[in-house]
PDB file of C-alpha atoms in Angstrom:
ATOM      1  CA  UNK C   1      99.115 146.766 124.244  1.00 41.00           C
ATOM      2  CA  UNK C   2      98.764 148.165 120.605  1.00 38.00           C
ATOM      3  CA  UNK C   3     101.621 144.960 119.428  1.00 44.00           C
ATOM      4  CA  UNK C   4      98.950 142.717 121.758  1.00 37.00           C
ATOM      5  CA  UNK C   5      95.773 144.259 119.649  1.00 38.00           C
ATOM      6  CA  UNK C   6      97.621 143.697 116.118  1.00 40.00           C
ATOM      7  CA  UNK C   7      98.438 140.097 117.153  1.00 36.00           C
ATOM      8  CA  UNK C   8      94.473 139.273 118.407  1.00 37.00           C
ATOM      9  CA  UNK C   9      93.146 140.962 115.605  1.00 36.00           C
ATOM     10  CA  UNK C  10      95.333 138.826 113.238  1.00 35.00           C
ATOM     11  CA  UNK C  11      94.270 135.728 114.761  1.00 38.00           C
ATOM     12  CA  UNK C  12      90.473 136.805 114.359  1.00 37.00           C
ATOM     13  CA  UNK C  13      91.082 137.578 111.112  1.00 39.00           C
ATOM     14  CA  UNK C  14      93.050 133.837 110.248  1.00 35.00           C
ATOM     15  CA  UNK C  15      89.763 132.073 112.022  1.00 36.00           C
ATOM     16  CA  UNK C  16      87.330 134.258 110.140  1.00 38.00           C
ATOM     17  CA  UNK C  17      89.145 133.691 106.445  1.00 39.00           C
ATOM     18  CA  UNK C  18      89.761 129.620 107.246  1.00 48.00           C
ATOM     19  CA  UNK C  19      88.316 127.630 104.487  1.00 67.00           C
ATOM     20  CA  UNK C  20      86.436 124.527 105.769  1.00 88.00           C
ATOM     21  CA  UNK C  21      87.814 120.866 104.997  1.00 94.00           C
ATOM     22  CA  UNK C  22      85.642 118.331 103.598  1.00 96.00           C
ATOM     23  CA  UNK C  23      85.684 114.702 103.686  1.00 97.00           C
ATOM     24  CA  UNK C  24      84.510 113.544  99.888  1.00 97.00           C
ATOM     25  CA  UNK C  25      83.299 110.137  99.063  1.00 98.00           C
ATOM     26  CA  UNK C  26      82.467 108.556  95.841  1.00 98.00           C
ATOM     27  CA  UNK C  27      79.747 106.807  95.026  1.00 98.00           C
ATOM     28  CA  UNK C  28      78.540 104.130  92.114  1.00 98.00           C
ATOM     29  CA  UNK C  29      74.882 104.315  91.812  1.00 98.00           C
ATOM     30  CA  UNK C  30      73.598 101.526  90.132  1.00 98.00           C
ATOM     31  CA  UNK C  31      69.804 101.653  89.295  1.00 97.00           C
ATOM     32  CA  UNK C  32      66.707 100.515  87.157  1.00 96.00           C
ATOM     33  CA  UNK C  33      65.517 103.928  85.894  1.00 95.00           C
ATOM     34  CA  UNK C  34      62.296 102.025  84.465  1.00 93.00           C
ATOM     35  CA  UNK C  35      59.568  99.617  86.246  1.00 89.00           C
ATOM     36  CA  UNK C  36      59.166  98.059  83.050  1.00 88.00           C
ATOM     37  CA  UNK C  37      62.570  97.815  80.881  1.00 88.00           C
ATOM     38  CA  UNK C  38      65.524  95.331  82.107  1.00 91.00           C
ATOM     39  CA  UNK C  39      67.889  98.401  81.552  1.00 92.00           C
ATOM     40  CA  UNK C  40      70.239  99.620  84.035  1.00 95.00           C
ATOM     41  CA  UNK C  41      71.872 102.680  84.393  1.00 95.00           C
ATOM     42  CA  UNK C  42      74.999 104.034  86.628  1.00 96.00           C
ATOM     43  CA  UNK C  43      76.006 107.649  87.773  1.00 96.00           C
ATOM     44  CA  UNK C  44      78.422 108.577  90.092  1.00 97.00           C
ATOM     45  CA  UNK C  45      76.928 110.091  93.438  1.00 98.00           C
ATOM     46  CA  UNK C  46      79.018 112.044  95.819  1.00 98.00           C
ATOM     47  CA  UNK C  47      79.097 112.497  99.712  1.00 98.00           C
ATOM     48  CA  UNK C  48      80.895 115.539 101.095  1.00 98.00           C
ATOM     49  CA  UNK C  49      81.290 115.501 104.890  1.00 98.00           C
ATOM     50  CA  UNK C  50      82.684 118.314 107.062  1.00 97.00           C
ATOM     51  CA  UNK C  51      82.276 119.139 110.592  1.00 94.00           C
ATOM     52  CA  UNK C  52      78.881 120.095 110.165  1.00 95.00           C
ATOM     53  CA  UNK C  53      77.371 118.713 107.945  1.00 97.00           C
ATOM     54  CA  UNK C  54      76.949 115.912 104.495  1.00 98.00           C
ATOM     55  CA  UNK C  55      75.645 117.033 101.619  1.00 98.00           C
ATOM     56  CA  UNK C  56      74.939 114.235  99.029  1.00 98.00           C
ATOM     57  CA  UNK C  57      74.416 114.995  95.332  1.00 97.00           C
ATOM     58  CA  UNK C  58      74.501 113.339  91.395  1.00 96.00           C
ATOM     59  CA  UNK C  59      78.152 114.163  90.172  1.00 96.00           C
ATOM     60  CA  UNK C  60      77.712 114.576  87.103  1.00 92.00           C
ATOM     61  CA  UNK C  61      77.274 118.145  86.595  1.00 87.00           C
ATOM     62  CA  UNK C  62      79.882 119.189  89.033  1.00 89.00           C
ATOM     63  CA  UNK C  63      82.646 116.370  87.241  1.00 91.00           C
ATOM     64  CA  UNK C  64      82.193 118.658  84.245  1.00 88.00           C
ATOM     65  CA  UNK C  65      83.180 121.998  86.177  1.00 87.00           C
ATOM     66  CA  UNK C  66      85.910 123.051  83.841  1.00 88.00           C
ATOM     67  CA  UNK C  67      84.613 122.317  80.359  1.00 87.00           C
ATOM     68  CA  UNK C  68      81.384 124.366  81.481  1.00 85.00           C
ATOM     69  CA  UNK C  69      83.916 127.178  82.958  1.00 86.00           C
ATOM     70  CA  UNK C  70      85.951 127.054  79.616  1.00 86.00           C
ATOM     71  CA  UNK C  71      82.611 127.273  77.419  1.00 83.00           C
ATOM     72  CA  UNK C  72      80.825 130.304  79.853  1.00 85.00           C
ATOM     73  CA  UNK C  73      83.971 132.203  79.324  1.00 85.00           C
ATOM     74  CA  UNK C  74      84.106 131.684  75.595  1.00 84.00           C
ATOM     75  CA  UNK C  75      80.684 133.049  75.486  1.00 83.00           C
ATOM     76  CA  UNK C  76      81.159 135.915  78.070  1.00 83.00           C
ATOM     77  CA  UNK C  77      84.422 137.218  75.690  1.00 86.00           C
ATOM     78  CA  UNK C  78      82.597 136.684  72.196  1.00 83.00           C
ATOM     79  CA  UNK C  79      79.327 137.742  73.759  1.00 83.00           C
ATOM     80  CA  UNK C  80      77.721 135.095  71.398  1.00 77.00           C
ATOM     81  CA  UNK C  81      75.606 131.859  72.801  1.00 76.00           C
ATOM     82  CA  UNK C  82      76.505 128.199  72.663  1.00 72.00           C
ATOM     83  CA  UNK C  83      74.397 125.288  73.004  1.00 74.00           C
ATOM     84  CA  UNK C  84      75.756 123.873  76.294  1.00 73.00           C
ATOM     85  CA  UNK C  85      73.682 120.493  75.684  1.00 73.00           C
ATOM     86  CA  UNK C  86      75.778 119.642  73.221  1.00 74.00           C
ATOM     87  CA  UNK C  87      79.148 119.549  75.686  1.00 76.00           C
ATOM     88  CA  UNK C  88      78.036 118.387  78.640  1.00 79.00           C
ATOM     89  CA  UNK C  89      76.472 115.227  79.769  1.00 86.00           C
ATOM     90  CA  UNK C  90      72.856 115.873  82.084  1.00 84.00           C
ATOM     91  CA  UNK C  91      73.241 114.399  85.374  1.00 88.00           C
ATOM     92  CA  UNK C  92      70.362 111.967  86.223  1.00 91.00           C
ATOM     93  CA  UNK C  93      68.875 113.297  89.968  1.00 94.00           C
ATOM     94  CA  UNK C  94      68.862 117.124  90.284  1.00 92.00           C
ATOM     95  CA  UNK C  95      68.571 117.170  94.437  1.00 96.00           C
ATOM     96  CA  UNK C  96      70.960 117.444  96.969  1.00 97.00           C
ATOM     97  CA  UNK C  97      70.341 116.025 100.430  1.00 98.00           C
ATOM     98  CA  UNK C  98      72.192 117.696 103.158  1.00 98.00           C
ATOM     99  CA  UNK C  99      72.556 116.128 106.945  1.00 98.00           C
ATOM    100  CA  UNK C 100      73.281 118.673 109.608  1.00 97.00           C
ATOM    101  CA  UNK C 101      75.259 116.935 112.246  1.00 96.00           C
ATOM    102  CA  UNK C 102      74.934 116.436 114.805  1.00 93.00           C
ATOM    103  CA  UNK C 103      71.347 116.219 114.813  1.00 93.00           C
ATOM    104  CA  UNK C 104      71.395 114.961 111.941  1.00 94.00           C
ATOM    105  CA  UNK C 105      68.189 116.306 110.556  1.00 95.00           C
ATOM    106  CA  UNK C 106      67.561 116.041 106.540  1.00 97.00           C
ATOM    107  CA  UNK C 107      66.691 118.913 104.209  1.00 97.00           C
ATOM    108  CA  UNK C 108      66.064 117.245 100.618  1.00 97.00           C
ATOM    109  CA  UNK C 109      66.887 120.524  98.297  1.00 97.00           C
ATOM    110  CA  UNK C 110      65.987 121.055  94.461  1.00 96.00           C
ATOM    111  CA  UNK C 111      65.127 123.170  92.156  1.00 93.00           C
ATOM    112  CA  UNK C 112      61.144 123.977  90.904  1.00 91.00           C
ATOM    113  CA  UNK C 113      62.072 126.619  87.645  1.00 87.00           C
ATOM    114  CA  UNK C 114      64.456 129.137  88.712  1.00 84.00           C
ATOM    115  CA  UNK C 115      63.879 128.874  92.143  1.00 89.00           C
ATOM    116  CA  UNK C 116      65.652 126.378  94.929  1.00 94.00           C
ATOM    117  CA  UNK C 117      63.217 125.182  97.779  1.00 96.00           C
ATOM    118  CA  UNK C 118      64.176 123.069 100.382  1.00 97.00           C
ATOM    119  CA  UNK C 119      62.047 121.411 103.187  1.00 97.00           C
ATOM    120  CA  UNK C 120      62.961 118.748 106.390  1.00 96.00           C
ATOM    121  CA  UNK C 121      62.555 115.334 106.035  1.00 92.00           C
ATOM    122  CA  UNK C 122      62.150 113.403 109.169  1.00 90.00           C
ATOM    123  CA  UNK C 123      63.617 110.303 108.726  1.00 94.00           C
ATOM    124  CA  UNK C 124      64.622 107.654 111.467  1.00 93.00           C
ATOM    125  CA  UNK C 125      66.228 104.273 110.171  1.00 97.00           C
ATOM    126  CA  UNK C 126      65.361 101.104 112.583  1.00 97.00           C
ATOM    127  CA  UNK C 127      68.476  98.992 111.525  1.00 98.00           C
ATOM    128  CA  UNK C 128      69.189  95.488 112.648  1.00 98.00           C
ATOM    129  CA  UNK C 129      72.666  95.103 113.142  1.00 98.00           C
ATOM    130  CA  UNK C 130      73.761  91.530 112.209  1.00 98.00           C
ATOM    131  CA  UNK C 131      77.242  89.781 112.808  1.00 97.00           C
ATOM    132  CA  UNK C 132      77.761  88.702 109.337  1.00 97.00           C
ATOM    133  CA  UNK C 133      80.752  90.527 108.026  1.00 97.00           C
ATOM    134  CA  UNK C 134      82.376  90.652 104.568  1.00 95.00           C
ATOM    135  CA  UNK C 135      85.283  92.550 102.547  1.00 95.00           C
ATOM    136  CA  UNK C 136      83.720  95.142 100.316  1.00 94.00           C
ATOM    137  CA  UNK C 137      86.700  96.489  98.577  1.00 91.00           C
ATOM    138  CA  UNK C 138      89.435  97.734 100.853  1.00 92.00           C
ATOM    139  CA  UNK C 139      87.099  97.994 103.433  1.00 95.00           C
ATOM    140  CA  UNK C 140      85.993  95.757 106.693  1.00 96.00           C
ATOM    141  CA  UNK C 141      82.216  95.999 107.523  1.00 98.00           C
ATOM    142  CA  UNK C 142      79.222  94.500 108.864  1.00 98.00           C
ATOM    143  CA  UNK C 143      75.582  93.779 107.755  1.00 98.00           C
ATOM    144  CA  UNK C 144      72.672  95.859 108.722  1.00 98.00           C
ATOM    145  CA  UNK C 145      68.951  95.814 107.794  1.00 98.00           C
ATOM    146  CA  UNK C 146      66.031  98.628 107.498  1.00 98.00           C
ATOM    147  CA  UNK C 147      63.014  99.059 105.617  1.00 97.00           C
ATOM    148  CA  UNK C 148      62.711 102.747 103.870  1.00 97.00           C
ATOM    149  CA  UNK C 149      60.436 104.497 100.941  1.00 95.00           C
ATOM    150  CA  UNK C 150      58.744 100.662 100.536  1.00 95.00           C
ATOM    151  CA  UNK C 151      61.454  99.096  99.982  1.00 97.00           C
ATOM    152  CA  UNK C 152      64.030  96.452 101.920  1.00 98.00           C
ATOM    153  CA  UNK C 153      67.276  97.150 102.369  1.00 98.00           C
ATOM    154  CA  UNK C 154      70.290  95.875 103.190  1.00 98.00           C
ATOM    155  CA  UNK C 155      73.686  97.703 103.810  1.00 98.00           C
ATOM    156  CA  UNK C 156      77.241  97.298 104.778  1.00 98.00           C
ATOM    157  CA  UNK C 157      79.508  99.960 106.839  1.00 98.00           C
ATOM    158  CA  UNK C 158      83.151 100.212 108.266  1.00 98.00           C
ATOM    159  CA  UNK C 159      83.306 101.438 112.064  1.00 96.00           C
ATOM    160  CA  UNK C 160      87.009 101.951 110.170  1.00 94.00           C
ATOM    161  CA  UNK C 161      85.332 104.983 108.843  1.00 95.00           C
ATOM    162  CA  UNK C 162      83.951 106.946 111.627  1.00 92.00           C
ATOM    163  CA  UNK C 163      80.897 108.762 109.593  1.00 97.00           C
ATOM    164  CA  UNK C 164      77.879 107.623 110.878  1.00 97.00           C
ATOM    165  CA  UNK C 165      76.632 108.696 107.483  1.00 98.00           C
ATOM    166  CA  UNK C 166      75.845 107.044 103.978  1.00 98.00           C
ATOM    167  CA  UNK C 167      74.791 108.016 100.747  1.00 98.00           C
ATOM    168  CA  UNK C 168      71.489 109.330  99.807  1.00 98.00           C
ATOM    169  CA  UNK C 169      69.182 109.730 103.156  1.00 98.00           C
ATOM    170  CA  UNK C 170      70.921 106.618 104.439  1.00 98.00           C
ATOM    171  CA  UNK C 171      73.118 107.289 107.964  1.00 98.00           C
ATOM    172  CA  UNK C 172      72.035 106.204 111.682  1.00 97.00           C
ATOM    173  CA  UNK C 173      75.111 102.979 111.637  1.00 98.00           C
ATOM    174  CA  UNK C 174      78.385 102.739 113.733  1.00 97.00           C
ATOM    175  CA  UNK C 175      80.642 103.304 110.351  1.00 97.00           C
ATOM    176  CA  UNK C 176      79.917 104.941 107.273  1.00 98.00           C
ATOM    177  CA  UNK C 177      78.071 102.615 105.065  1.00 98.00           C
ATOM    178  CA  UNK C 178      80.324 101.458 102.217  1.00 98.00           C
ATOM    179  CA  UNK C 179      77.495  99.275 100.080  1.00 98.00           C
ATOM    180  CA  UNK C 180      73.686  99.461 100.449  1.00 98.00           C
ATOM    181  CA  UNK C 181      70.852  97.599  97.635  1.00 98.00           C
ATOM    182  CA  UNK C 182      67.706  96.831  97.862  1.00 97.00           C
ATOM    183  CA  UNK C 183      66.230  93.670  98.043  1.00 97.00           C
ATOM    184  CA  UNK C 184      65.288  93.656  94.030  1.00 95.00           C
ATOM    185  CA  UNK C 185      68.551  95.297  93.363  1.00 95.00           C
ATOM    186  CA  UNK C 186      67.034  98.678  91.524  1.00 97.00           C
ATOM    187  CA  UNK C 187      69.202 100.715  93.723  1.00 98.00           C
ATOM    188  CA  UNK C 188      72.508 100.116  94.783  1.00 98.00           C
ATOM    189  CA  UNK C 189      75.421 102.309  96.016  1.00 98.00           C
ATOM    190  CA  UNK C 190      79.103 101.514  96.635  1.00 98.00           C
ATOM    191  CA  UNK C 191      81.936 103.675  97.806  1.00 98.00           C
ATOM    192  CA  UNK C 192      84.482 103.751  95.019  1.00 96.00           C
ATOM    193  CA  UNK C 193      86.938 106.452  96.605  1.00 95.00           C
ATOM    194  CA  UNK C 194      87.270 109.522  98.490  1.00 95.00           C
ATOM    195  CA  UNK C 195      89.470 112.197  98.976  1.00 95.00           C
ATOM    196  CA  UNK C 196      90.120 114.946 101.026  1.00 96.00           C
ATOM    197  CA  UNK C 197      89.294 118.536  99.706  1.00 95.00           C
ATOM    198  CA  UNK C 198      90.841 121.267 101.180  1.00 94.00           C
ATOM    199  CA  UNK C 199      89.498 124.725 100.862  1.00 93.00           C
ATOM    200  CA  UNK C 200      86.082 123.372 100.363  1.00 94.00           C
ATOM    201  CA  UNK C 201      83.401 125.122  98.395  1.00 92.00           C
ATOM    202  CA  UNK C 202      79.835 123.654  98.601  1.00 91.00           C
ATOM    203  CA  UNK C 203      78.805 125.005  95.137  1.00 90.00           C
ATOM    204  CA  UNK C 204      80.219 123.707  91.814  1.00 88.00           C
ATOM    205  CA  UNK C 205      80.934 126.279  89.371  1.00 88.00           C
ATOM    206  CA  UNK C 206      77.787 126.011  87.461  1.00 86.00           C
ATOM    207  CA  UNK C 207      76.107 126.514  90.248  1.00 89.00           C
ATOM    208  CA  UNK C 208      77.444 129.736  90.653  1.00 89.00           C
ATOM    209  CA  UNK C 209      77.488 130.941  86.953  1.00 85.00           C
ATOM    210  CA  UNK C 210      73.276 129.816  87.078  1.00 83.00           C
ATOM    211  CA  UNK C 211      73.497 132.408  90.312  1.00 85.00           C
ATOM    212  CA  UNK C 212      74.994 135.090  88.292  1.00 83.00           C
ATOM    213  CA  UNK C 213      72.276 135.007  85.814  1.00 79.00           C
ATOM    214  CA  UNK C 214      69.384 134.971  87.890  1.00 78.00           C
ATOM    215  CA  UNK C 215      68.785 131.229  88.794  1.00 82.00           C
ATOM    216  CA  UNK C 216      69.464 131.846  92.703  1.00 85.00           C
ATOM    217  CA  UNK C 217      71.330 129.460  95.193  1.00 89.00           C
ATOM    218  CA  UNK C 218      69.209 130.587  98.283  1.00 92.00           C
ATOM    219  CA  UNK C 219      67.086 128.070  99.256  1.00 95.00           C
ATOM    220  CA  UNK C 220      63.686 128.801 100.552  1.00 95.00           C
ATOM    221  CA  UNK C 221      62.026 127.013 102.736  1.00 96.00           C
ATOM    222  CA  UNK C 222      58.536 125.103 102.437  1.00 96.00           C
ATOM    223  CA  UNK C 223      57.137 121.818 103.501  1.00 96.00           C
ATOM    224  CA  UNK C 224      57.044 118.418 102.070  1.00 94.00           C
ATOM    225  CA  UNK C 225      53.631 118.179 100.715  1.00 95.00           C
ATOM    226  CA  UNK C 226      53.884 122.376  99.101  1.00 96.00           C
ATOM    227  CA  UNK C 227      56.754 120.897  97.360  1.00 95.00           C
ATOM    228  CA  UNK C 228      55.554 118.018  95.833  1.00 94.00           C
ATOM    229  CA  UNK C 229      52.902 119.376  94.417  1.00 94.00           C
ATOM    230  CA  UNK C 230      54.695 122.377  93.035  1.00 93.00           C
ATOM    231  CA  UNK C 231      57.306 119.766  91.691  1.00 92.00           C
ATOM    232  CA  UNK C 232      53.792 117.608  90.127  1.00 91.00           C
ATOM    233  CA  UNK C 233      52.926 120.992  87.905  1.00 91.00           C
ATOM    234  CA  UNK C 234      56.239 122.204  87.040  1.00 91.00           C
ATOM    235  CA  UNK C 235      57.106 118.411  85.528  1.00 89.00           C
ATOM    236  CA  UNK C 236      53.998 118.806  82.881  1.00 89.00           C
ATOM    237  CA  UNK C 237      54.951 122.875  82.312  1.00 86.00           C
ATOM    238  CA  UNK C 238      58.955 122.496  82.798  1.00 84.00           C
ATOM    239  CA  UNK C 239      58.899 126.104  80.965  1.00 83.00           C
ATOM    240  CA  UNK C 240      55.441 127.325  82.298  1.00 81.00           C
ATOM    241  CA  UNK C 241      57.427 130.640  84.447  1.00 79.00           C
ATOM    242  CA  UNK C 242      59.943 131.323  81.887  1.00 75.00           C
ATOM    243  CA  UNK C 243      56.700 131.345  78.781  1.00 80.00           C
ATOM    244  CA  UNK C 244      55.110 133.840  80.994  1.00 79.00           C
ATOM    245  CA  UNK C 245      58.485 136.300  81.017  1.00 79.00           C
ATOM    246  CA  UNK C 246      58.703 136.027  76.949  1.00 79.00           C
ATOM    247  CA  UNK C 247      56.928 137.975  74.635  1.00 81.00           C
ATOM    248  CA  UNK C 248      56.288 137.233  71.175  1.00 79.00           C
ATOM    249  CA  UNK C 249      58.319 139.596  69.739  1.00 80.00           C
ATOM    250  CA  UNK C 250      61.205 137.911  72.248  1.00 80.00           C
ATOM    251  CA  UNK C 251      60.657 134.685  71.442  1.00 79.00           C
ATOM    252  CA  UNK C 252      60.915 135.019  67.624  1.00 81.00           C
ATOM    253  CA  UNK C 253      64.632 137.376  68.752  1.00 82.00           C
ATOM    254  CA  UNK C 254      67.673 135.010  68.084  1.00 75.00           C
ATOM    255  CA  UNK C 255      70.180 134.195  70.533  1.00 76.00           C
ATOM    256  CA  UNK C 256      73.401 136.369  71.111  1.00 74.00           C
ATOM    257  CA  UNK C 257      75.546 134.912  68.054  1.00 67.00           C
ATOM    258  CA  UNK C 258      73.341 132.097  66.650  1.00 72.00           C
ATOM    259  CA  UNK C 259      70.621 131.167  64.475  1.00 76.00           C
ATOM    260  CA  UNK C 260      68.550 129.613  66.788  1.00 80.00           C
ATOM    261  CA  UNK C 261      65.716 132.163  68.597  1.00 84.00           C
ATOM    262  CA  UNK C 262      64.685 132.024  71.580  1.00 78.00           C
ATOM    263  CA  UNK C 263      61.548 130.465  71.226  1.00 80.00           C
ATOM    264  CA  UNK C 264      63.215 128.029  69.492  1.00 80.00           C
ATOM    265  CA  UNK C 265      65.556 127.200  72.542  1.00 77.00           C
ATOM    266  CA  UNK C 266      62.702 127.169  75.301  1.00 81.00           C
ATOM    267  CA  UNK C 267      61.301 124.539  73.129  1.00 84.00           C
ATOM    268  CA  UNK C 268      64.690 122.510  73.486  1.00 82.00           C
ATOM    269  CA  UNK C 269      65.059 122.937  77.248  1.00 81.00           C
ATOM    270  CA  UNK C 270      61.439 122.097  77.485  1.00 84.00           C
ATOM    271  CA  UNK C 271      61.717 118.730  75.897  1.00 85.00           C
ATOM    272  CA  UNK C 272      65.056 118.215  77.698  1.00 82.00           C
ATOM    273  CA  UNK C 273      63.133 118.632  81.040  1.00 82.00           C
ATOM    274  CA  UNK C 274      60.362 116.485  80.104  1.00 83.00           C
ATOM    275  CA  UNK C 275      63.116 113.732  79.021  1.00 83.00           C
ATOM    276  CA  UNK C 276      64.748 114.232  82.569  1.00 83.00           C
ATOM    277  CA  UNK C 277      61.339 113.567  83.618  1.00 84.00           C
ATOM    278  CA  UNK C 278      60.528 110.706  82.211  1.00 83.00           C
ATOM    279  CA  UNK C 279      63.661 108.689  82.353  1.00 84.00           C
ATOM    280  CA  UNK C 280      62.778 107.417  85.604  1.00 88.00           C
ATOM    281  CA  UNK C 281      59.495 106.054  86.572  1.00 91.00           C
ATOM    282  CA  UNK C 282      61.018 104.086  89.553  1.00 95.00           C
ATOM    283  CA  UNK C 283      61.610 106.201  92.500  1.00 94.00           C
ATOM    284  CA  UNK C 284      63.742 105.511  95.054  1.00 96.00           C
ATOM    285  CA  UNK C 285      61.131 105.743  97.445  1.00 95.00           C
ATOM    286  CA  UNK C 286      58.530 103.983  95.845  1.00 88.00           C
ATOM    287  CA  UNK C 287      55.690 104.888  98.857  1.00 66.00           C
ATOM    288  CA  UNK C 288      56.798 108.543  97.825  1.00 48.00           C
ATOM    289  CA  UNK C 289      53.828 109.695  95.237  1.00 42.00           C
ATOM    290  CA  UNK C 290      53.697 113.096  94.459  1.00 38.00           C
ATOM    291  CA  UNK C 291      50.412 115.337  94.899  1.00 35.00           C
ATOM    292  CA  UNK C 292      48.870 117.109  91.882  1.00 32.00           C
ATOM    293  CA  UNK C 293      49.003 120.778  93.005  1.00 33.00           C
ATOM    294  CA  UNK C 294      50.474 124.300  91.605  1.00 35.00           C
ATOM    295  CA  UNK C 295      53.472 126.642  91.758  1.00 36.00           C
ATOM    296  CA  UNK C 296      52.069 129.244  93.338  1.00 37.00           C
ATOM    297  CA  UNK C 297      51.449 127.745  96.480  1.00 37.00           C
ATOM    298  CA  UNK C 298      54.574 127.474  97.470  1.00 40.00           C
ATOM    299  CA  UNK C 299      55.566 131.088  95.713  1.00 41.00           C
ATOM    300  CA  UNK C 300      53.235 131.729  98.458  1.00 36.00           C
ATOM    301  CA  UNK C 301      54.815 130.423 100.972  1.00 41.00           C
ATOM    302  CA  UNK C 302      58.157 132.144  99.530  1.00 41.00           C
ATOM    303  CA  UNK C 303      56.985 135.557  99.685  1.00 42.00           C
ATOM    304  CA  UNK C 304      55.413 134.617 103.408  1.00 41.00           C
ATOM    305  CA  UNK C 305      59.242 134.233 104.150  1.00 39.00           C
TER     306      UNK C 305
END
């Protein structure tokens, strides 16, 4: 009975410690950041799927994992600062958008300041399936249609990939979608890869370094409208919570190492924020308008929590 015990108990322990797999897709994200400028710009989006769920993001950050692990240990050891704008590239969309299946019900997360709010978006595609096929890539799909966020679009998915899922808030098809644009071509995705990743880990390595310092993963929950208001104040005070944490005499202190204060730094991550802002004028979702609002109401409905 005791051998019996030992062998259970191992077996509990094995489920408990198994690290989830995770289905990664690549995307190209082509786009016209601008309503008014012919420019067009391209990041790399990816798609993680497991068995419960997608979580779609902007690569860019995460691609950079081990420089930014390289240069927070450097600064750890010396216990001196370095300007991390100057190694790494900004990614372009700060959100994540994460499908629980099977349900599939959205939760668009981001970031308002230091704090990560999250709230359900309840979204149901009406696709037209049509027979028209095509090769995109290595891939065998079929045309659909929907209208989303104002906009027409039209997609292309492989029943050879059994994901009813797609990039951004796409999913609802028979197949993953491999290629979905919009009728003016300002957004387009494409699958460019995927692999499998085993021991998967939802956060990137930045994203837990930003944890250890105070800029928490947890997400709190609020609703649509609370958030986009929020998210309308914070873009014209990107620093407005931090300025209230700083004293004079701190902000005139320099940084750990360096000749730059810390006034003198807010300053830089404000106008970095404000860039980030304004680098895109052409949502997605161009019905999508944010409300004019404040923080606090949804720090009130944080503490309500």
């Amino acid at each position: 009975m005791k051998n019996l015990f030992s062998i259970v108990l191992i077996a509990v322990c094995t489920i408990a410690n198994a690290q989830e797999t995770a289905n990664r897709f690549f995307y190209e994200l082509t786009f016209k950041p601008k309503k008014d400028s012919t420019k067009i710009d391209k990041v790399i989006a990816t798609l993680d799927i497991t068995g419960k769920k997608s979580i779609y993001q902007d690569y860019t950050v995460a691609a950079q994992d081990s420089i930014i692990k390289l240069a927070v240990e450097e600064m750890e050891k010396t216990k001196s600062f370095k300007d991390m704008s100057k190694l790494i590239k900004m990614p372009k969309f700060s959100y994540k958008i994460i499908k629980t299946y099977p349900e599939m019900k959205e939760q668009f997360v981001d970031r308002i300041s230091m704090n990560l709010f999250g709230y359900e978006d309840d979204i149901k595609f009406n696709w037209n399936i049509l027979p028209e096929k095509e090769k995109v890539g290595e891939y065998n799909t079929q045309k659909a249609t929907t209208d989303f966020g104002g906009r027409k679009w039209t997609a292309w998915f492989s029943t050879d990939i059994p994901f009813q899922d797609g990039p951004y808030k796409f999913y609802g098809l028979p197949g993953l979608i491999v290629k979905i644009e919009d009728t003016d071509k300002h957004y387009s995705w494409k699958l460019s890869g995927n692999k499998k990743i085993e021991n998967y880990d939802e956060l990137s390595y930045s994203e837990k370094i930003n944890a250890k310092y105070g800029m928490s993963n947890t997400v709190t929950p609020t609703s649509k409208e609370k958030f986009e208001k929020a998210y309308a104040t914070f873009k014209k005070d990107p620093m407005g919570e931090f300025r209230q944490r700083i004293t004079p005499e701190m902000s005139s202190m320099k940084m750990p190492g360096s000749d730059i204060t810390i006034g003198e730094m807010m300053k830089k991550q404000e106008k970095m924020a404000k860039d980030f802002f304004n680098s895109n004028d052409n949502p997605i979702e161009k019905s999508n308008k944010p409300n004019v609002g404040n923080l606090e109401k949804v720090g009130v409905e944080k503490n309500k929590k």
